[in-house]
XYZ file of C-alpha atoms in Angstrom:
564
model
C 0.041 0.045 0.043
C 2.848 2.365 0.819
C 4.564 1.765 -2.555
C 1.274 2.204 -4.395
C 0.564 5.376 -2.640
C 4.132 6.635 -3.129
C 4.026 5.895 -6.893
C 0.632 7.508 -7.059
C 1.899 10.636 -5.417
C 5.116 10.526 -7.623
C 2.987 10.381 -10.750
C 0.922 13.297 -9.609
C 4.018 15.400 -8.787
C 5.491 14.514 -12.133
C 2.337 15.563 -13.932
C 2.056 18.728 -12.012
C 5.730 19.339 -12.669
C 5.169 19.028 -16.434
C 2.207 21.378 -16.074
C 4.257 23.908 -14.101
C 3.309 22.949 -10.618
C 2.636 26.391 -9.290
C -0.419 28.199 -7.945
C -2.128 30.464 -10.425
C -0.596 33.466 -8.684
C 2.913 32.043 -8.823
C 3.827 31.891 -12.393
C 3.294 29.621 -15.380
C 5.040 26.905 -17.304
C 4.826 24.892 -20.511
C 2.584 26.659 -22.931
C 0.203 25.029 -25.274
C 1.304 25.107 -28.865
C -2.085 26.324 -30.071
C -4.935 28.382 -28.723
C -7.687 26.857 -26.815
C -10.370 25.550 -29.141
C -13.387 23.328 -28.570
C -15.876 22.072 -31.125
C -14.028 24.150 -33.830
C -14.555 27.442 -31.819
C -12.108 29.545 -30.027
C -12.939 29.416 -26.413
C -12.263 30.945 -22.981
C -12.223 28.844 -19.828
C -13.011 30.303 -16.523
C -12.783 28.842 -12.956
C -14.839 30.588 -10.307
C -15.100 29.873 -6.677
C -18.808 29.507 -5.496
C -18.077 28.307 -1.913
C -15.310 26.435 0.067
C -16.775 23.245 -1.355
C -17.937 24.280 -4.959
C -16.548 25.862 -8.137
C -17.834 26.683 -11.517
C -16.126 25.661 -14.773
C -17.249 27.366 -17.792
C -16.148 26.921 -21.471
C -17.538 29.780 -23.557
C -16.958 30.572 -27.165
C -15.191 33.843 -27.917
C -17.216 36.076 -29.999
C -15.837 39.377 -31.120
C -13.000 39.042 -28.742
C -15.267 38.429 -25.723
C -16.695 35.148 -24.104
C -20.261 34.480 -24.871
C -22.936 34.618 -22.289
C -24.098 31.522 -20.416
C -27.890 31.040 -21.295
C -30.119 31.480 -18.177
C -32.667 28.631 -18.238
C -34.134 29.530 -14.870
C -32.621 26.627 -12.887
C -29.918 28.519 -11.067
C -30.776 30.711 -8.014
C -28.217 33.344 -9.182
C -26.355 33.507 -12.438
C -23.133 35.225 -11.322
C -20.721 34.255 -8.572
C -18.060 37.044 -8.637
C -14.963 37.358 -10.569
C -13.208 34.090 -11.820
C -10.068 32.966 -9.963
C -8.509 32.036 -13.350
C -9.264 32.535 -16.908
C -7.633 30.711 -19.865
C -7.691 31.652 -23.467
C -5.415 31.864 -26.486
C -2.124 30.077 -25.767
C -2.916 28.927 -22.223
C -0.403 27.456 -19.809
C -0.870 24.586 -17.325
C -1.513 25.720 -13.738
C -2.937 24.778 -10.476
C -5.757 26.976 -9.237
C -6.908 27.247 -5.666
C -10.658 27.421 -5.371
C -12.060 27.509 -1.778
C -10.763 24.356 0.001
C -9.951 22.685 -3.365
C -7.227 22.757 -5.862
C -7.720 22.269 -9.588
C -4.825 21.278 -11.890
C -5.622 22.684 -15.379
C -3.777 21.301 -18.547
C -4.537 22.612 -22.000
C -3.415 19.538 -23.841
C -5.194 17.236 -23.050
C -7.783 19.642 -21.997
C -8.307 18.410 -18.433
C -9.043 19.292 -14.821
C -7.808 17.213 -11.841
C -9.497 18.066 -8.614
C -7.997 17.429 -5.168
C -8.316 18.543 -1.672
C -5.993 21.027 -0.063
C -4.385 18.032 1.538
C -3.642 16.511 -1.865
C -6.475 13.862 -1.886
C -7.603 13.110 -5.408
C -11.308 13.604 -5.985
C -12.181 13.588 -9.669
C -10.627 14.037 -13.131
C -12.566 15.742 -15.889
C -11.525 15.944 -19.541
C -13.213 17.911 -22.439
C -12.538 16.527 -25.958
C -11.562 19.504 -27.956
C -13.118 18.003 -31.095
C -16.479 16.857 -29.936
C -16.955 18.778 -26.533
C -17.537 15.435 -24.932
C -17.088 15.791 -21.161
C -15.582 12.651 -19.531
C -15.071 11.787 -15.871
C -14.092 8.937 -13.617
C -17.056 6.490 -12.788
C -15.421 5.524 -9.692
C -16.052 2.552 -7.498
C -19.005 3.804 -5.526
C -22.612 4.520 -6.655
C -23.597 7.607 -8.690
C -27.061 8.790 -7.648
C -29.374 11.647 -8.262
C -30.261 12.537 -11.896
C -33.760 13.509 -11.381
C -36.885 11.276 -11.398
C -37.085 7.937 -13.221
C -34.687 6.113 -15.385
C -32.581 2.980 -14.470
C -32.267 2.610 -10.770
C -30.740 2.810 -8.224
C -26.960 3.416 -8.964
C -26.724 5.212 -12.336
C -23.506 3.463 -13.112
C -23.640 0.662 -15.842
C -26.359 2.341 -17.981
C -26.715 4.955 -20.755
C -28.992 7.792 -19.952
C -30.836 9.650 -22.877
C -32.064 12.440 -20.448
C -35.443 12.173 -22.392
C -38.232 13.905 -20.481
C -41.765 12.860 -20.069
C -43.851 9.706 -20.298
C -41.647 8.444 -23.131
C -38.510 9.094 -21.239
C -37.723 5.488 -19.960
C -40.116 2.519 -19.484
C -43.161 4.290 -18.258
C -44.983 1.086 -17.334
C -42.642 0.096 -14.453
C -40.414 3.162 -13.930
C -42.890 6.039 -14.564
C -42.165 9.438 -16.216
C -38.718 10.902 -16.508
C -37.836 14.351 -15.193
C -34.096 14.395 -16.046
C -31.780 16.653 -14.069
C -28.065 16.588 -14.930
C -27.013 16.696 -11.220
C -24.910 13.804 -10.097
C -23.821 12.702 -6.709
C -20.790 10.474 -6.533
C -20.955 8.777 -3.195
C -17.201 8.778 -3.134
C -17.286 12.412 -2.068
C -18.225 14.675 -5.071
C -21.139 15.948 -7.074
C -21.478 17.660 -10.384
C -24.112 19.737 -12.120
C -23.942 20.257 -16.023
C -25.978 23.314 -16.295
C -25.235 23.837 -19.968
C -25.506 22.331 -22.551
C -28.105 19.737 -22.834
C -26.743 16.208 -23.397
C -26.817 12.558 -22.726
C -24.808 10.375 -20.379
C -23.080 7.104 -20.701
C -22.161 5.476 -17.433
C -21.236 1.941 -18.830
C -17.432 2.264 -18.696
C -14.754 3.094 -16.060
C -14.936 6.611 -17.536
C -18.348 8.141 -17.881
C -19.186 10.474 -20.719
C -21.465 13.453 -21.197
C -22.318 13.898 -24.952
C -23.858 17.275 -25.890
C -26.882 16.991 -28.056
C -29.591 19.286 -29.432
C -32.140 19.885 -26.755
C -34.962 19.494 -29.258
C -35.267 18.470 -32.854
C -38.589 18.864 -34.537
C -39.838 15.829 -36.136
C -40.583 15.260 -39.834
C -43.980 13.791 -39.161
C -45.480 10.207 -38.914
C -43.267 7.573 -40.860
C -40.566 10.291 -41.636
C -36.899 9.423 -40.867
C -35.504 10.976 -37.638
C -34.088 14.353 -37.970
C -30.403 14.777 -38.168
C -28.653 17.201 -35.683
C -26.982 20.434 -37.026
C -23.694 19.805 -38.923
C -22.027 22.437 -36.731
C -21.746 20.882 -33.320
C -20.751 24.140 -31.753
C -24.392 25.373 -32.089
C -25.480 22.866 -29.403
C -22.282 21.809 -27.546
C -21.178 25.204 -26.236
C -21.071 26.904 -23.840
C -20.209 24.302 -21.205
C -21.213 25.389 -17.689
C -20.345 22.972 -15.058
C -20.620 23.115 -11.324
C -18.374 20.821 -9.123
C -18.866 20.068 -5.419
C -16.487 18.257 -3.231
C -17.419 16.841 0.283
C -17.788 13.510 2.086
C -20.731 14.857 3.993
C -24.115 14.229 2.312
C -25.554 17.350 4.127
C -22.858 19.489 2.627
C -23.444 17.981 -0.842
C -27.189 18.862 -0.523
C -26.608 22.253 1.044
C -24.498 23.245 -1.934
C -27.125 21.960 -4.401
C -29.698 24.247 -2.616
C -26.984 27.064 -2.837
C -27.155 26.717 -6.633
C -30.805 25.971 -7.293
C -32.580 27.208 -4.085
C -34.300 25.755 -1.006
C -37.814 24.320 -1.242
C -40.725 26.629 -0.303
C -43.052 25.135 2.356
C -46.439 24.344 1.104
C -49.620 24.368 3.225
C -49.843 21.828 6.030
C -52.910 20.180 4.408
C -50.853 19.125 1.458
C -49.032 16.514 3.548
C -52.246 14.815 4.458
C -54.183 12.185 2.526
C -55.381 13.079 -0.908
C -58.171 11.132 -2.603
C -58.264 11.318 -6.381
C -61.211 10.506 -8.720
C -61.908 9.733 -12.201
C -65.329 9.063 -13.682
C -68.046 10.824 -11.574
C -71.638 9.667 -11.416
C -73.523 12.449 -9.848
C -73.521 15.288 -7.417
C -74.985 13.077 -4.712
C -72.147 10.524 -5.180
C -69.453 13.159 -4.722
C -70.999 14.467 -1.479
C -71.734 11.032 -0.146
C -68.233 9.833 -0.689
C -66.743 12.669 1.336
C -69.360 12.068 4.043
C -68.312 8.351 4.206
C -64.635 9.386 4.897
C -65.902 11.239 8.005
C -68.360 8.576 9.034
C -65.615 5.963 8.965
C -63.221 8.292 10.632
C -60.744 7.863 7.763
C -58.341 10.960 7.747
C -58.392 12.750 4.475
C -57.495 16.400 3.678
C -58.152 16.734 -0.087
C -60.555 15.725 -2.876
C -58.913 15.694 -6.381
C -60.939 15.585 -9.494
C -59.788 14.645 -12.984
C -61.003 16.501 -16.061
C -63.336 15.174 -18.732
C -61.433 13.827 -21.652
C -59.151 11.391 -19.672
C -62.379 9.906 -18.417
C -65.890 10.088 -19.592
C -67.198 12.401 -16.801
C -64.789 14.617 -14.918
C -65.161 18.023 -13.250
C -65.096 20.057 -16.532
C -66.539 20.038 -19.983
C -63.336 18.782 -21.615
C -59.626 18.796 -21.182
C -58.111 22.231 -21.224
C -61.414 23.832 -20.654
C -62.516 25.787 -17.523
C -66.381 25.235 -17.577
C -67.875 22.877 -15.029
C -69.567 19.632 -16.006
C -73.195 20.607 -15.037
C -74.161 16.866 -14.813
C -71.993 16.403 -11.758
C -71.129 19.913 -10.592
C -74.448 21.887 -11.197
C -73.529 24.227 -8.304
C -69.760 23.875 -7.663
C -69.480 26.704 -5.134
C -72.213 25.121 -2.935
C -70.484 21.679 -3.228
C -67.108 23.190 -2.203
C -68.610 25.154 0.570
C -69.808 21.856 2.111
C -66.431 20.235 1.516
C -64.845 23.260 3.463
C -67.387 22.915 6.202
C -66.376 19.265 6.513
C -62.634 20.129 6.348
C -61.860 18.984 2.928
C -59.839 20.960 0.366
C -60.540 20.838 -3.429
C -57.992 20.183 -6.112
C -58.816 20.231 -9.859
C -57.028 18.754 -12.881
C -55.893 20.916 -15.618
C -54.622 19.510 -18.879
C -52.214 21.933 -20.663
C -52.618 21.910 -24.455
C -50.446 19.467 -26.144
C -47.816 20.580 -28.702
C -47.102 23.927 -27.117
C -43.226 24.174 -26.672
C -42.758 27.576 -24.960
C -44.267 29.660 -22.222
C -42.631 33.080 -21.305
C -43.072 35.615 -18.661
C -44.642 35.724 -15.230
C -48.025 35.839 -13.677
C -47.659 39.459 -12.816
C -46.971 40.491 -16.409
C -49.530 42.271 -18.439
C -51.570 39.926 -20.769
C -51.171 40.483 -24.487
C -54.526 39.598 -26.147
C -52.761 39.370 -29.564
C -50.922 36.157 -28.482
C -52.421 32.866 -27.415
C -53.255 32.870 -23.882
C -51.615 29.531 -22.939
C -48.241 30.910 -23.933
C -48.441 33.754 -21.284
C -48.610 32.928 -17.553
C -50.727 36.079 -16.825
C -53.295 35.261 -19.609
C -53.374 31.630 -18.746
C -53.948 32.420 -15.072
C -56.975 34.615 -16.067
C -58.584 31.430 -17.573
C -58.299 29.817 -14.093
C -59.716 32.697 -12.054
C -63.532 32.069 -12.526
C -62.914 28.522 -11.344
C -60.676 29.660 -8.401
C -63.474 31.861 -7.232
C -65.759 28.913 -6.565
C -63.470 27.788 -3.765
C -60.728 25.624 -5.335
C -57.764 25.188 -3.114
C -55.236 23.582 -5.480
C -54.405 22.480 -9.072
C -53.135 19.442 -10.759
C -51.254 20.779 -13.835
C -51.006 17.863 -16.237
C -49.542 17.326 -19.686
C -46.886 19.915 -20.762
C -44.270 17.362 -21.640
C -43.685 19.142 -24.928
C -42.506 22.391 -23.138
C -38.815 23.091 -23.214
C -37.016 23.144 -19.932
C -37.121 26.915 -19.148
C -40.895 26.827 -19.877
C -41.497 23.894 -17.515
C -40.122 26.126 -14.716
C -42.284 29.062 -15.925
C -45.269 26.747 -15.468
C -44.101 25.607 -11.984
C -43.619 29.240 -11.052
C -47.030 30.254 -12.449
C -48.829 27.848 -10.020
C -46.873 29.225 -7.036
C -46.962 32.946 -7.651
C -50.420 33.458 -9.445
C -52.698 31.950 -6.707
C -50.911 34.298 -4.178
C -51.999 37.307 -6.289
C -55.601 36.390 -5.703
C -55.078 35.010 -2.144
C -51.891 36.377 -0.615
C -52.538 34.931 2.711
C -52.660 31.229 1.457
C -49.844 28.832 0.471
C -50.649 27.434 -3.020
C -50.626 23.783 -3.931
C -49.917 22.253 -7.473
C -49.142 18.628 -8.321
C -47.081 18.619 -11.506
C -46.263 16.013 -14.091
C -42.962 17.588 -15.149
C -40.444 20.146 -13.988
C -36.676 20.847 -13.803
C -33.916 21.701 -11.422
C -35.195 24.607 -9.298
C -38.801 23.511 -9.156
C -38.484 23.157 -5.475
C -38.392 26.975 -5.248
C -42.151 26.951 -6.191
C -43.184 24.249 -3.723
C -43.940 22.036 -6.686
C -45.207 18.462 -6.024
C -44.236 15.849 -8.477
C -45.731 12.342 -9.019
C -44.044 9.484 -11.044
C -46.564 9.342 -13.856
C -48.915 6.751 -15.187
C -47.226 3.628 -14.058
C -48.809 0.161 -14.083
C -50.273 -1.893 -11.213
C -47.413 -4.336 -10.879
C -45.267 -5.546 -7.861
C -42.159 -4.698 -10.046
C -43.475 -1.015 -10.453
C -43.953 -0.719 -6.635
C -40.443 -2.101 -5.998
C -39.014 0.496 -8.427
C -40.647 3.463 -6.864
C -38.522 3.223 -3.663
C -35.201 4.020 -5.373
C -36.924 6.436 -7.858
C -38.201 8.481 -4.763
C -34.752 8.499 -3.219
C -33.004 9.597 -6.377
C -35.672 12.349 -6.817
C -35.206 13.640 -3.373
C -31.372 13.617 -3.819
C -32.106 15.770 -6.888
C -33.469 18.472 -4.541
C -37.193 17.582 -5.245
C -38.719 16.834 -1.821
C -42.430 16.800 -2.567
C -42.931 13.582 -4.480
C -45.218 10.479 -4.544
C -46.981 7.961 -6.800
C -50.428 6.856 -7.965
C -51.065 4.558 -5.023
C -52.018 1.072 -6.467
C -50.616 2.015 -9.829
C -52.421 4.032 -12.591
C -52.954 1.349 -15.271
C -54.698 -1.797 -13.856
C -53.102 -5.175 -14.790
C -53.864 -8.703 -13.718
C -51.668 -8.258 -10.734
C -53.986 -5.609 -9.271
C -55.218 -6.938 -5.928
C -56.277 -5.850 -2.468
C -52.756 -6.797 -1.303
C -50.870 -4.844 -3.952
C -53.019 -1.759 -3.173
C -52.609 -2.002 0.513
C -48.741 -2.474 0.315
C -48.485 0.462 -2.101
C -50.770 2.407 0.417
C -48.315 1.638 3.232
C -45.417 2.813 0.979
C -47.435 6.006 0.137
C -47.893 6.885 3.841
C -44.172 7.596 3.981
C -43.923 9.766 0.784
C -44.511 13.508 1.010
C -47.322 13.150 -1.476
C -49.836 10.659 -0.040
C -52.384 10.227 -2.870
C -54.461 7.239 -4.298
C -55.267 7.475 -8.038
C -55.888 5.251 -10.979
C -58.305 3.729 -13.415
C -61.122 1.855 -11.717
C -60.982 4.644 -9.348
C -63.391 3.130 -6.718
C -60.725 0.505 -6.027
C -58.365 3.342 -4.865
C -60.672 4.130 -1.985
C -59.590 2.776 1.476
C -62.951 0.833 1.504
C -63.102 0.202 -2.255
C -61.945 -3.463 -1.925
C -65.066 -4.435 0.106
C -67.952 -2.998 -1.778
C -68.465 -5.406 -4.608
C -67.480 -5.135 -8.283
C -67.559 -1.707 -9.843
C -70.182 -1.033 -12.476
C -70.867 1.269 -15.345
C -68.052 3.504 -16.825
C -65.819 2.641 -14.025
C -66.083 -1.068 -14.605
C -65.231 -0.468 -18.299
C -61.713 0.523 -17.254
C -61.114 -3.068 -16.107
C -59.699 -4.945 -19.014
C -59.200 -8.220 -17.200
C -60.925 -10.287 -14.599
C -60.433 -9.795 -10.928
C -61.628 -12.692 -8.783
C -64.840 -11.767 -7.179
C -63.393 -12.612 -3.769
C -61.097 -9.599 -4.209
C -64.057 -7.321 -4.305
C -65.014 -8.482 -0.756
C -61.707 -8.089 0.813
C -62.468 -6.912 4.341
C -58.731 -6.855 5.385
C -57.795 -3.842 3.220
C -59.734 -1.046 4.923
C -58.363 -1.583 8.483
C -54.746 -1.645 7.266
C -55.377 1.593 5.294
C -56.881 3.168 8.389
C -53.906 2.105 10.568
C -51.630 3.847 8.113
C -53.759 6.888 7.614
C -53.733 7.401 11.348
C -49.828 6.787 11.440
C -49.518 9.521 8.718
C -51.404 12.090 10.777
C -49.343 11.214 13.873
C -46.114 12.049 11.998
């Protein structure tokens, strides 16, 4: 061990000697033969200290003699962190730069950055390919975690990661929707956020790779060949904006992530209670009777959630994307909601964002431009919500929106936090989102894992998915208890085990097709009928519809939740 350690240190000293082992303030050595270029562009590299544990590495194309701006996608809490400790451009020289408690050895050829502690302990080694702008780093011998919601679990090593967002991101049936966030936590004592550009990861080798890629390529239509990326890779591979964190303390790692993207806002207390979701509604009387049953059975519940018409035959509204009430079941919504409030229930309504829209700009406080489509502007879009809000709605379930680009997803997250406070400044808003991005926690956004199937494998996968989502700084997360899409595995036992898991998630909510089986007493009231029964595409044994063991266990875990 001593010989190995000595040789390792000797190699380090030799490499640093060749690089001109001196602090950035102490002079330079061996010059690169050519100027710094990446992806065919002249670039300037800057190293900036963010904190004793974190530094920023930027590789910006030089335009008219100046480095280009780093695009602001809304994920960072702040975009500037003071003057860089070191800049490299033109004929650069190898140097060691002190950044907080870290030292970074920079070499121009190969273009690389070796990170170590002030005591000389090696942490990570990052290389940038000057031709392709591919960023490579050591996979290490310990797990890599984070990377947002969904995707292969638990350790990200050993898998490629397309970073595709939405329901089509990665195996929806058993892993759920994908909300990719390029924040990696190496459990060996480091973390990294690749803020720019968009790209894909490959964790299959000893050296992991980040390949820049176009964030969005419009398709050519059904049956058309996949579009080709631009020939000039510099159009999507630059600038590179990377934040590196070093610490062996998980709390420090997460605190540094919060420093970069913000701390979570605290939602209303009721949002941590049990939430009962619904699909096909039969009548006004059924809606009120179900709420009354919760109270008669002394089953704790804080919120009633109603899906929109379109994803089911009879929801709260006239159709997806519309803000008119379905008069067959909500003929007098304000009176119904007043009764709910008297019985200590909150009301949450589903809102389906129009499909195909890719951008939303601005903020809720902005003036509404009537010349533009309302759904493209937060202020105009919120005006569409206001008549419904006035009936007594307490929260929203913003669905769809997978087509929105990353900045626009955050604009929508922000909308549902800031806009309700314009109308009700004394209330903390609630919104359950299908998608988001780094920084969504600043708007107290809840996230659920999407339209997963009712499978034991799916339930098993939700545990690591929830952990990696939390490690990405998204604390308000949960699932469709029981699974959204029924399968032959759906049973009282699967539902109750999922319910037990849900009791320990920040979002505690039952939802799915055949929604009456998502009620705590739903497995002991006989087979569903009508439109609800039509959502069952397989045969459930009749005995399962008379399973008296489910409700007592659900009640036990509901009561446990409310003691937490």
